[in-house]
Tab-separated table of N, CA and C in Angstrom:
chain	number	residue	atom	x	y	z
A	201	MET	N	1.107	-0.892	-0.018
A	201	MET	CA	0.124	-0.251	0.020
A	201	MET	C	0.970	1.095	0.105
A	202	PHE	N	1.988	1.656	1.120
A	202	PHE	CA	2.854	2.556	0.742
A	202	PHE	C	3.704	2.570	-0.116
A	203	ARG	N	4.061	1.547	-0.796
A	203	ARG	CA	4.998	1.732	-1.890
A	203	ARG	C	4.412	2.431	-3.365
A	204	ALA	N	2.603	2.177	-3.452
A	204	ALA	CA	1.344	2.414	-4.755
A	204	ALA	C	2.019	3.828	-3.869
A	205	LEU	N	1.231	4.131	-2.453
A	205	LEU	CA	1.278	5.668	-2.244
A	205	LEU	C	2.481	6.491	-2.275
A	206	ALA	N	3.910	5.796	-2.332
A	206	ALA	CA	4.621	6.620	-2.603
A	206	ALA	C	4.892	7.093	-3.980
A	207	ILE	N	4.137	5.591	-4.922
A	207	ILE	CA	4.994	5.916	-6.416
A	207	ILE	C	4.090	7.075	-7.071
A	208	ALA	N	2.431	7.201	-6.460
A	208	ALA	CA	1.827	7.787	-6.950
A	208	ALA	C	1.824	9.721	-6.647
A	209	THR	N	2.993	9.734	-5.254
A	209	THR	CA	3.343	10.747	-5.191
A	209	THR	C	4.081	11.449	-6.073
A	210	LEU	N	5.429	10.541	-6.630
A	210	LEU	CA	6.207	11.237	-7.353
A	210	LEU	C	6.317	10.224	-8.662
A	211	ILE	N	5.861	9.339	-8.739
A	211	ILE	CA	5.331	8.964	-10.162
A	211	ILE	C	4.780	10.277	-11.148
A	212	ALA	N	4.926	9.404	-9.753
A	212	ALA	CA	4.594	9.583	-8.516
A	212	ALA	C	5.576	10.465	-7.991
A	213	LEU	N	4.119	13.441	-8.133
A	213	LEU	CA	3.870	13.935	-7.330
A	213	LEU	C	2.511	14.931	-7.880
A	214	ALA	N	-2.310	18.688	-8.128
A	214	ALA	CA	-2.982	19.014	-8.955
A	214	ALA	C	-4.080	19.542	-9.109
A	215	PHE	N	-5.016	20.206	-9.417
A	215	PHE	CA	-5.781	21.026	-9.387
A	215	PHE	C	-5.705	20.386	-10.879
A	216	SER	N	-6.878	19.740	-11.167
A	216	SER	CA	-8.069	19.453	-12.577
A	216	SER	C	-7.290	20.899	-13.363
A	217	LEU	N	-6.596	20.765	-14.517
A	217	LEU	CA	-5.565	22.359	-14.660
A	217	LEU	C	-6.491	22.609	-15.864
A	218	SER	N	-7.392	23.311	-16.282
A	218	SER	CA	-7.478	23.894	-17.532
A	218	SER	C	-6.960	25.232	-17.833
A	219	PRO	N	-6.687	25.916	-18.488
A	219	PRO	CA	-5.791	27.017	-18.758
A	219	PRO	C	-6.735	28.458	-17.577
A	220	HIS	N	-7.533	28.122	-17.527
A	220	HIS	CA	-7.849	28.898	-16.188
A	220	HIS	C	-7.217	29.148	-15.245
A	221	VAL	N	-7.766	27.459	-14.417
A	221	VAL	CA	-6.671	27.142	-13.332
A	221	VAL	C	-5.511	27.996	-13.711
A	222	PHE	N	-4.465	27.245	-14.224
A	222	PHE	CA	-3.122	27.625	-14.167
A	222	PHE	C	-2.743	29.190	-14.271
A	223	GLY	N	-3.615	29.810	-14.997
A	223	GLY	CA	-3.609	30.981	-15.007
A	223	GLY	C	-3.625	31.819	-14.132
A	224	GLN	N	-4.147	31.433	-13.178
A	224	GLN	CA	-4.621	31.837	-11.822
A	224	GLN	C	-3.492	32.011	-11.060
A	225	VAL	N	-2.304	30.787	-10.776
A	225	VAL	CA	-1.721	30.444	-10.358
A	225	VAL	C	-0.437	30.901	-10.499
A	226	ALA	N	-0.265	30.921	-12.100
A	226	ALA	CA	0.288	32.313	-12.325
A	226	ALA	C	0.308	33.936	-11.971
A	227	ASP	N	-0.809	34.206	-11.797
A	227	ASP	CA	-1.197	35.554	-11.419
A	227	ASP	C	-0.607	35.327	-10.407
A	228	GLN	N	-0.688	34.747	-9.253
A	228	GLN	CA	-0.664	35.329	-8.355
A	228	GLN	C	0.869	34.736	-7.977
A	229	GLN	N	1.681	34.068	-8.908
A	229	GLN	CA	3.359	34.407	-8.591
A	229	GLN	C	3.760	36.066	-8.939
A	230	SER	N	2.806	36.684	-9.826
A	230	SER	CA	3.467	38.081	-9.791
A	230	SER	C	2.676	38.963	-8.941
A	231	SER	N	1.214	38.250	-8.354
A	231	SER	CA	1.436	39.344	-7.018
A	231	SER	C	1.632	39.361	-5.772
A	232	ASP	N	0.324	37.916	-5.065
A	232	ASP	CA	0.459	38.167	-3.839
A	232	ASP	C	1.660	36.967	-3.733
A	233	THR	N	1.838	36.293	-4.100
A	233	THR	CA	2.761	34.796	-3.609
A	233	THR	C	4.073	35.121	-3.961
A	234	THR	N	5.116	34.738	-2.989
A	234	THR	CA	6.471	34.299	-3.260
A	234	THR	C	6.843	33.457	-4.294
A	235	PRO	N	7.965	33.760	-4.967
A	235	PRO	CA	8.379	32.466	-5.835
A	235	PRO	C	8.345	30.791	-5.172
A	236	ALA	N	8.262	31.169	-3.649
A	236	ALA	CA	8.857	30.153	-3.044
A	236	ALA	C	6.868	29.539	-3.150
A	237	LYS	N	5.944	30.005	-2.734
A	237	LYS	CA	5.156	29.548	-2.681
A	237	LYS	C	4.407	29.309	-4.250
A	238	TYR	N	4.910	29.649	-4.729
A	238	TYR	CA	4.382	29.085	-6.706
A	238	TYR	C	4.876	27.722	-6.684
A	239	ILE	N	6.224	27.720	-6.079
A	239	ILE	CA	6.738	26.227	-6.513
A	239	ILE	C	6.015	25.154	-5.684
A	240	GLN	N	5.690	25.560	-4.287
A	240	GLN	CA	4.854	24.529	-3.692
A	240	GLN	C	4.034	24.463	-4.173
A	241	ALA	N	2.873	25.865	-5.554
A	241	ALA	CA	1.396	25.309	-5.061
A	241	ALA	C	1.725	24.259	-6.529
A	242	LEU	N	2.689	24.329	-7.317
A	242	LEU	CA	3.005	23.708	-8.697
A	242	LEU	C	3.265	22.555	-7.818
A	243	ALA	N	4.066	22.357	-6.791
A	243	ALA	CA	3.782	20.710	-6.124
A	243	ALA	C	2.679	20.274	-5.333
A	244	ASN	N	1.691	21.217	-5.190
A	244	ASN	CA	0.088	20.746	-5.098
A	244	ASN	C	-0.284	20.857	-6.269
A	245	GLU	N	0.020	21.250	-7.367
A	245	GLU	CA	-0.784	20.828	-8.318
A	245	GLU	C	-0.609	19.660	-9.187
A	246	LEU	N	0.457	18.974	-8.907
A	246	LEU	CA	0.603	17.996	-9.733
A	246	LEU	C	-0.043	16.904	-8.634
A	247	ALA	N	0.186	16.769	-6.958
A	247	ALA	CA	0.233	15.754	-5.980
A	247	ALA	C	-1.967	15.910	-6.061
A	248	SER	N	-2.173	16.854	-6.868
A	248	SER	CA	-3.377	17.229	-6.932
A	248	SER	C	-4.045	16.008	-8.475
A	249	ALA	N	-3.359	16.364	-9.358
A	249	ALA	CA	-3.056	15.893	-10.360
A	249	ALA	C	-3.066	14.284	-10.324
A	250	ILE	N	-2.232	14.001	-9.763
A	250	ILE	CA	-2.113	12.313	-9.531
A	250	ILE	C	-3.907	11.597	-8.892
A	251	VAL	N	-4.132	12.527	-7.965
A	251	VAL	CA	-5.305	11.591	-7.503
A	251	VAL	C	-6.399	12.301	-8.317
A	252	LYS	N	-6.546	13.020	-9.128
A	252	LYS	CA	-7.782	13.162	-10.144
A	252	LYS	C	-7.629	12.083	-11.349
A	253	ARG	N	-6.401	11.755	-11.314
A	253	ARG	CA	-5.840	10.968	-12.369
A	253	ARG	C	-5.684	11.852	-14.045
A	254	ASP	N	-5.674	12.817	-13.971
A	254	ASP	CA	-5.954	14.409	-14.508
A	254	ASP	C	-4.658	13.695	-15.429
A	255	VAL	N	-4.454	13.497	-16.423
A	255	VAL	CA	-3.386	13.492	-17.432
A	255	VAL	C	-3.301	15.144	-18.164
A	256	ALA	N	-3.722	15.758	-18.693
A	256	ALA	CA	-4.123	16.449	-19.084
A	256	ALA	C	-3.315	17.642	-18.059
A	257	ALA	N	-3.108	17.612	-17.138
A	257	ALA	CA	-2.614	18.664	-15.908
A	257	ALA	C	-1.437	18.121	-15.933
A	258	MET	N	-0.955	16.835	-16.275
A	258	MET	CA	0.344	15.970	-15.737
A	258	MET	C	0.748	16.994	-17.074
A	259	GLU	N	0.200	16.685	-18.285
A	259	GLU	CA	1.534	16.947	-19.306
A	259	GLU	C	1.664	18.362	-18.950
A	260	GLN	N	0.895	19.387	-18.849
A	260	GLN	CA	1.000	20.859	-19.011
A	260	GLN	C	2.172	21.026	-17.628
A	261	LEU	N	2.154	20.012	-16.406
A	261	LEU	CA	3.126	20.652	-15.540
A	261	LEU	C	4.276	20.166	-15.834
A	262	LEU	N	4.783	18.610	-16.451
A	262	LEU	CA	5.671	18.272	-16.689
A	262	LEU	C	6.837	18.517	-17.965
A	263	ALA	N	8.035	18.579	-17.265
A	263	ALA	CA	8.954	19.075	-18.537
A	263	ALA	C	8.712	17.593	-19.765
A	264	ASP	N	9.146	18.494	-20.537
A	264	ASP	CA	9.514	17.336	-21.728
A	264	ASP	C	10.473	15.870	-21.408
A	265	ASP	N	11.073	16.129	-20.352
A	265	ASP	CA	12.275	15.053	-20.127
A	265	ASP	C	12.515	14.737	-18.488
A	266	TYR	N	11.037	15.040	-18.194
A	266	TYR	CA	10.667	14.808	-16.892
A	266	TYR	C	10.954	13.343	-16.609
A	267	MET	N	11.514	13.085	-15.137
A	267	MET	CA	11.962	11.892	-14.797
A	267	MET	C	11.218	11.554	-13.167
A	268	ASP	N	10.620	10.185	-12.632
A	268	ASP	CA	10.712	10.248	-11.128
A	268	ASP	C	11.421	9.364	-10.980
A	269	VAL	N	11.675	9.158	-10.132
A	269	VAL	CA	12.348	8.119	-9.017
A	269	VAL	C	11.502	7.702	-7.864
A	270	ASN	N	11.163	6.514	-8.140
A	270	ASN	CA	10.038	6.094	-7.151
A	270	ASN	C	10.901	5.748	-5.760
A	271	PRO	N	10.300	4.820	-4.555
A	271	PRO	CA	10.928	5.217	-3.399
A	271	PRO	C	11.783	3.612	-3.564
A	272	ASP	N	11.263	2.629	-4.469
A	272	ASP	CA	12.036	0.883	-4.718
A	272	ASP	C	13.145	1.721	-5.858
A	273	GLY	N	13.586	2.783	-6.178
A	273	GLY	CA	14.602	3.017	-7.069
A	273	GLY	C	13.820	2.949	-8.521
A	274	VAL	N	12.521	2.696	-8.908
A	274	VAL	CA	12.458	2.519	-10.639
A	274	VAL	C	12.615	3.783	-10.869
A	275	VAL	N	13.122	4.504	-12.200
A	275	VAL	CA	13.239	5.459	-12.805
A	275	VAL	C	12.181	5.109	-13.655
A	276	SER	N	10.810	6.474	-13.770
A	276	SER	CA	9.861	6.434	-15.045
A	276	SER	C	10.069	7.945	-15.378
A	277	SER	N	9.873	7.302	-17.078
A	277	SER	CA	9.807	9.099	-18.066
A	277	SER	C	8.364	9.778	-18.127
A	278	ARG	N	8.540	10.680	-18.507
A	278	ARG	CA	7.403	11.469	-18.552
A	278	ARG	C	5.494	10.577	-18.985
A	279	ALA	N	6.774	9.645	-20.299
A	279	ALA	CA	5.698	8.887	-20.726
A	279	ALA	C	5.455	7.724	-20.052
A	280	GLN	N	6.044	7.298	-18.991
A	280	GLN	CA	5.772	5.755	-18.607
A	280	GLN	C	4.673	6.572	-16.946
A	281	PHE	N	5.391	7.499	-16.704
A	281	PHE	CA	4.894	8.112	-15.201
A	281	PHE	C	3.021	8.573	-15.622
A	282	ILE	N	2.660	9.009	-16.986
A	282	ILE	CA	1.378	9.567	-17.194
A	282	ILE	C	0.929	8.392	-17.590
A	283	ALA	N	1.102	7.558	-18.287
A	283	ALA	CA	0.441	6.060	-18.566
A	283	ALA	C	0.063	5.422	-17.494
A	284	GLU	N	1.229	5.068	-16.764
A	284	GLU	CA	0.804	4.592	-15.187
A	284	GLU	C	-0.708	5.580	-14.589
A	285	HIS	N	-0.482	6.692	-14.379
A	285	HIS	CA	-1.395	7.306	-13.799
A	285	HIS	C	-3.391	7.406	-14.743
A	286	LYS	N	-2.924	6.996	-16.233
A	286	LYS	CA	-3.913	7.151	-17.154
A	286	LYS	C	-4.553	5.716	-17.044
A	287	ASN	N	-4.065	4.880	-17.183
A	287	ASN	CA	-4.499	3.402	-17.081
A	287	ASN	C	-3.426	2.515	-15.478
A	288	SER	N	-4.298	3.446	-14.450
A	288	SER	CA	-3.848	2.823	-12.743
A	288	SER	C	-4.750	1.145	-12.993
A	289	PRO	N	-4.088	0.388	-13.026
A	289	PRO	CA	-4.805	-1.238	-12.388
A	289	PRO	C	-6.018	-1.360	-11.307
A	290	ALA	N	-6.897	-1.904	-10.735
A	290	ALA	CA	-7.535	-1.911	-9.964
A	290	ALA	C	-7.427	-2.644	-8.820
A	291	THR	N	-6.049	-2.942	-8.651
A	291	THR	CA	-5.125	-3.011	-7.698
A	291	THR	C	-4.613	-1.729	-6.937
A	292	THR	N	-5.187	-0.814	-7.143
A	292	THR	CA	-3.989	0.879	-7.006
A	292	THR	C	-5.142	1.477	-6.259
A	293	ASN	N	-4.119	1.333	-5.021
A	293	ASN	CA	-5.157	2.950	-4.028
A	293	ASN	C	-5.391	4.441	-4.550
A	294	LYS	N	-6.742	4.047	-4.227
A	294	LYS	CA	-7.784	5.166	-4.303
A	294	LYS	C	-7.209	6.228	-3.780
A	295	PHE	N	-6.916	7.770	-4.294
A	295	PHE	CA	-6.599	8.898	-3.546
A	295	PHE	C	-7.550	9.767	-3.442
A	296	GLU	N	-7.689	9.996	-2.488
A	296	GLU	CA	-8.883	11.230	-2.366
A	296	GLU	C	-8.463	12.690	-2.060
A	297	ALA	N	-7.211	13.058	-1.534
A	297	ALA	CA	-6.585	14.312	-1.060
A	297	ALA	C	-4.854	14.023	-1.399
A	298	ALA	N	-4.298	15.140	-1.446
A	298	ALA	CA	-2.986	14.865	-1.462
A	298	ALA	C	-2.933	16.363	-1.128
A	299	GLU	N	-1.504	16.997	-0.469
A	299	GLU	CA	-0.962	18.157	0.005
A	299	GLU	C	0.449	18.184	0.334
A	300	PHE	N	1.165	19.406	0.283
A	300	PHE	CA	2.133	19.603	0.591
A	300	PHE	C	1.632	20.810	1.757
A	301	GLY	N	2.547	20.282	3.140
A	301	GLY	CA	1.894	21.136	4.047
A	301	GLY	C	3.024	22.039	4.243
A	302	GLU	N	3.217	22.922	4.986
A	302	GLU	CA	4.045	24.051	5.733
A	302	GLU	C	4.981	23.592	6.330
A	303	SER	N	5.070	21.977	7.286
A	303	SER	CA	5.879	22.168	8.032
A	303	SER	C	6.813	21.227	7.504
A	304	GLY	N	8.356	22.075	7.925
A	304	GLY	CA	9.568	21.116	6.999
A	304	GLY	C	9.667	21.707	5.400
A	305	LEU	N	8.892	22.485	4.936
A	305	LEU	CA	8.688	22.851	3.407
A	305	LEU	C	9.949	23.818	3.138
A	306	LYS	N	10.998	23.394	2.542
A	306	LYS	CA	12.074	24.172	1.960
A	306	LYS	C	11.690	24.268	0.446
A	307	VAL	N	12.202	25.408	-0.277
A	307	VAL	CA	12.252	25.870	-1.680
A	307	VAL	C	13.362	26.495	-1.473
A	308	ARG	N	14.769	26.376	-2.432
A	308	ARG	CA	15.522	26.755	-2.329
A	308	ARG	C	15.920	26.888	-4.204
A	309	PHE	N	16.216	28.186	-4.282
A	309	PHE	CA	16.490	28.620	-5.907
A	309	PHE	C	18.122	29.337	-6.563
A	310	TYR	N	18.162	28.508	-7.648
A	310	TYR	CA	19.516	28.190	-7.963
A	310	TYR	C	19.510	29.104	-9.672
A	311	GLY	N	19.286	30.146	-9.920
A	311	GLY	CA	18.785	30.712	-10.807
A	311	GLY	C	17.161	30.532	-11.586
A	312	ASP	N	17.115	29.412	-12.404
A	312	ASP	CA	16.055	28.915	-12.904
A	312	ASP	C	16.004	27.891	-12.746
A	313	VAL	N	16.739	27.107	-11.696
A	313	VAL	CA	16.211	26.227	-10.598
A	313	VAL	C	15.552	26.211	-9.876
A	314	ALA	N	14.434	25.630	-9.058
A	314	ALA	CA	13.862	25.795	-7.976
A	314	ALA	C	13.950	23.963	-7.549
A	315	VAL	N	14.612	23.780	-5.615
A	315	VAL	CA	14.477	22.336	-5.391
A	315	VAL	C	13.549	22.622	-4.365
A	316	LEU	N	12.243	22.011	-4.334
A	316	LEU	CA	11.344	21.780	-2.985
A	316	LEU	C	11.712	20.584	-2.420
A	317	THR	N	12.182	20.501	-1.151
A	317	THR	CA	12.040	19.300	-0.272
A	317	THR	C	10.928	19.688	1.047
A	318	GLY	N	10.439	18.060	1.291
A	318	GLY	CA	8.929	18.566	2.076
A	318	GLY	C	8.093	17.476	2.564
A	319	ARG	N	7.268	18.094	3.293
A	319	ARG	CA	6.672	16.534	3.765
A	319	ARG	C	5.160	16.524	2.162
A	320	SER	N	4.435	15.165	2.258
A	320	SER	CA	2.820	15.359	1.438
A	320	SER	C	2.642	14.653	2.418
A	321	THR	N	0.967	14.869	2.496
A	321	THR	CA	0.270	13.923	2.938
A	321	THR	C	-0.650	13.775	2.255
A	322	TRP	N	-0.882	12.606	2.112
A	322	TRP	CA	-1.616	11.375	1.049
A	322	TRP	C	-3.031	10.945	1.975
A	323	ARG	N	-4.522	10.835	1.373
A	323	ARG	CA	-5.359	10.211	1.899
A	323	ARG	C	-6.163	9.481	0.563
A	324	GLY	N	-6.519	8.526	1.378
A	324	GLY	CA	-7.466	7.524	0.413
A	324	GLY	C	-8.401	6.092	0.422
A	325	HIS	N	-7.976	5.200	0.320
A	325	HIS	CA	-8.732	3.902	0.018
A	325	HIS	C	-7.966	3.102	-0.679
A	326	THR	N	-7.646	2.208	0.136
A	326	THR	CA	-6.877	1.066	-0.669
A	326	THR	C	-8.175	0.194	-1.855
A	327	ALA	N	-7.303	-0.291	-2.667
A	327	ALA	CA	-8.096	-1.105	-3.157
A	327	ALA	C	-9.437	-1.892	-2.871
A	328	GLU	N	-8.811	-2.831	-1.459
A	328	GLU	CA	-9.796	-3.682	-0.349
A	328	GLU	C	-10.740	-2.653	0.034
A	329	GLY	N	-11.091	-1.344	0.395
A	329	GLY	CA	-11.587	-0.333	1.076
A	329	GLY	C	-10.696	0.153	1.623
A	330	HIS	N	-9.795	-0.341	2.476
A	330	HIS	CA	-9.192	0.398	3.546
A	330	HIS	C	-8.477	1.676	3.804
A	331	ALA	N	-9.222	2.324	4.781
A	331	ALA	CA	-9.020	4.211	4.808
A	331	ALA	C	-7.343	3.889	5.251
A	332	PHE	N	-6.460	4.495	4.548
A	332	PHE	CA	-4.981	4.605	5.033
A	332	PHE	C	-4.688	6.399	4.637
A	333	THR	N	-4.177	7.208	5.397
A	333	THR	CA	-3.538	8.232	5.358
A	333	THR	C	-2.090	8.049	5.589
A	334	GLY	N	-0.753	8.413	4.624
A	334	GLY	CA	0.414	8.784	4.654
A	334	GLY	C	0.918	9.968	4.780
A	335	THR	N	2.593	10.053	5.373
A	335	THR	CA	3.303	11.058	4.572
A	335	THR	C	4.302	10.838	4.158
A	336	LEU	N	4.525	11.398	3.044
A	336	LEU	CA	5.871	11.240	2.265
A	336	LEU	C	6.828	12.372	2.684
A	337	VAL	N	7.975	11.783	2.611
A	337	VAL	CA	9.152	13.133	2.131
A	337	VAL	C	9.764	12.995	0.966
A	338	SER	N	9.671	14.141	0.451
A	338	SER	CA	9.967	13.891	-1.202
A	338	SER	C	10.719	15.189	-1.424
A	339	SER	N	11.129	15.193	-2.756
A	339	SER	CA	12.186	16.599	-3.015
A	339	SER	C	11.170	16.164	-4.806
A	340	MET	N	11.066	18.000	-5.390
A	340	MET	CA	10.816	18.288	-6.704
A	340	MET	C	11.757	19.057	-7.132
A	341	VAL	N	12.192	19.073	-8.153
A	341	VAL	CA	13.128	19.934	-9.219
A	341	VAL	C	12.120	20.658	-9.955
A	342	ALA	N	11.922	21.592	-9.991
A	342	ALA	CA	11.496	22.584	-11.160
A	342	ALA	C	12.830	23.343	-12.019
A	343	VAL	N	12.203	23.749	-13.155
A	343	VAL	CA	13.235	24.344	-13.974
A	343	VAL	C	12.429	25.256	-15.150
A	344	LYS	N	12.658	26.586	-14.943
A	344	LYS	CA	12.037	27.678	-15.280
A	344	LYS	C	12.275	27.987	-17.165
A	345	GLU	N	11.259	26.939	-18.178
A	345	GLU	CA	11.542	27.138	-19.204
A	345	GLU	C	10.136	28.316	-20.482
A	346	ASN	N	11.107	28.748	-21.211
A	346	ASN	CA	10.756	29.824	-21.588
A	346	ASN	C	9.709	30.692	-20.874
A	347	GLY	N	9.907	30.944	-19.560
A	347	GLY	CA	9.676	32.036	-18.910
A	347	GLY	C	8.436	30.948	-17.906
A	348	GLN	N	7.936	29.681	-18.071
A	348	GLN	CA	7.021	28.709	-17.459
A	348	GLN	C	7.588	27.609	-16.630
A	349	TRP	N	7.496	27.252	-15.506
A	349	TRP	CA	7.597	26.727	-14.376
A	349	TRP	C	7.433	25.665	-14.835
A	350	LYS	N	8.384	24.038	-15.306
A	350	LYS	CA	7.588	22.816	-15.652
A	350	LYS	C	8.661	22.066	-14.222
A	351	ILE	N	7.554	20.916	-13.728
A	351	ILE	CA	8.447	19.707	-13.336
A	351	ILE	C	9.366	19.289	-13.892
A	352	ALA	N	10.695	18.918	-13.910
A	352	ALA	CA	11.316	18.502	-14.211
A	352	ALA	C	11.653	16.860	-13.502
A	353	THR	N	11.761	16.541	-11.965
A	353	THR	CA	12.093	15.657	-11.453
A	353	THR	C	11.225	15.538	-9.958
A	354	THR	N	10.644	13.967	-10.002
A	354	THR	CA	10.347	13.869	-8.416
A	354	THR	C	10.957	12.704	-7.780
A	355	HIS	N	11.051	12.644	-6.514
A	355	HIS	CA	11.916	11.493	-5.990
A	355	HIS	C	11.282	11.207	-5.059
């Protein structure tokens, strides 16, 4: 169960992103949200996309050369990551909520690269119907491409 939770996090790490929702986040970056808050929002958007299995949102959020490393050390490309969420088997956990909290969250910037480390909390039900809540420590690297932040890797 926890492996599936971890995979979903970082193949697993968003709101159902229509251009309107994505524009709201971008507008916040330039007005009342610090760059670190924007990167945190990006991580939460991916988490939400995983919860909702929103492939269109994932395609918007992930860089073309995106890669994920799950807790078992399995490396997934962007296409593999998206396919896993698009065609999840019936034995996969069903996520109901996921969020990166403020506690222990750190975002560091290196020019057009941002590194987020922190804890995310995931809630849902196993394939057998048992409720679960799990907390994962994870990292995310985002890069600014053509003026837009994209998620380059998750771990």
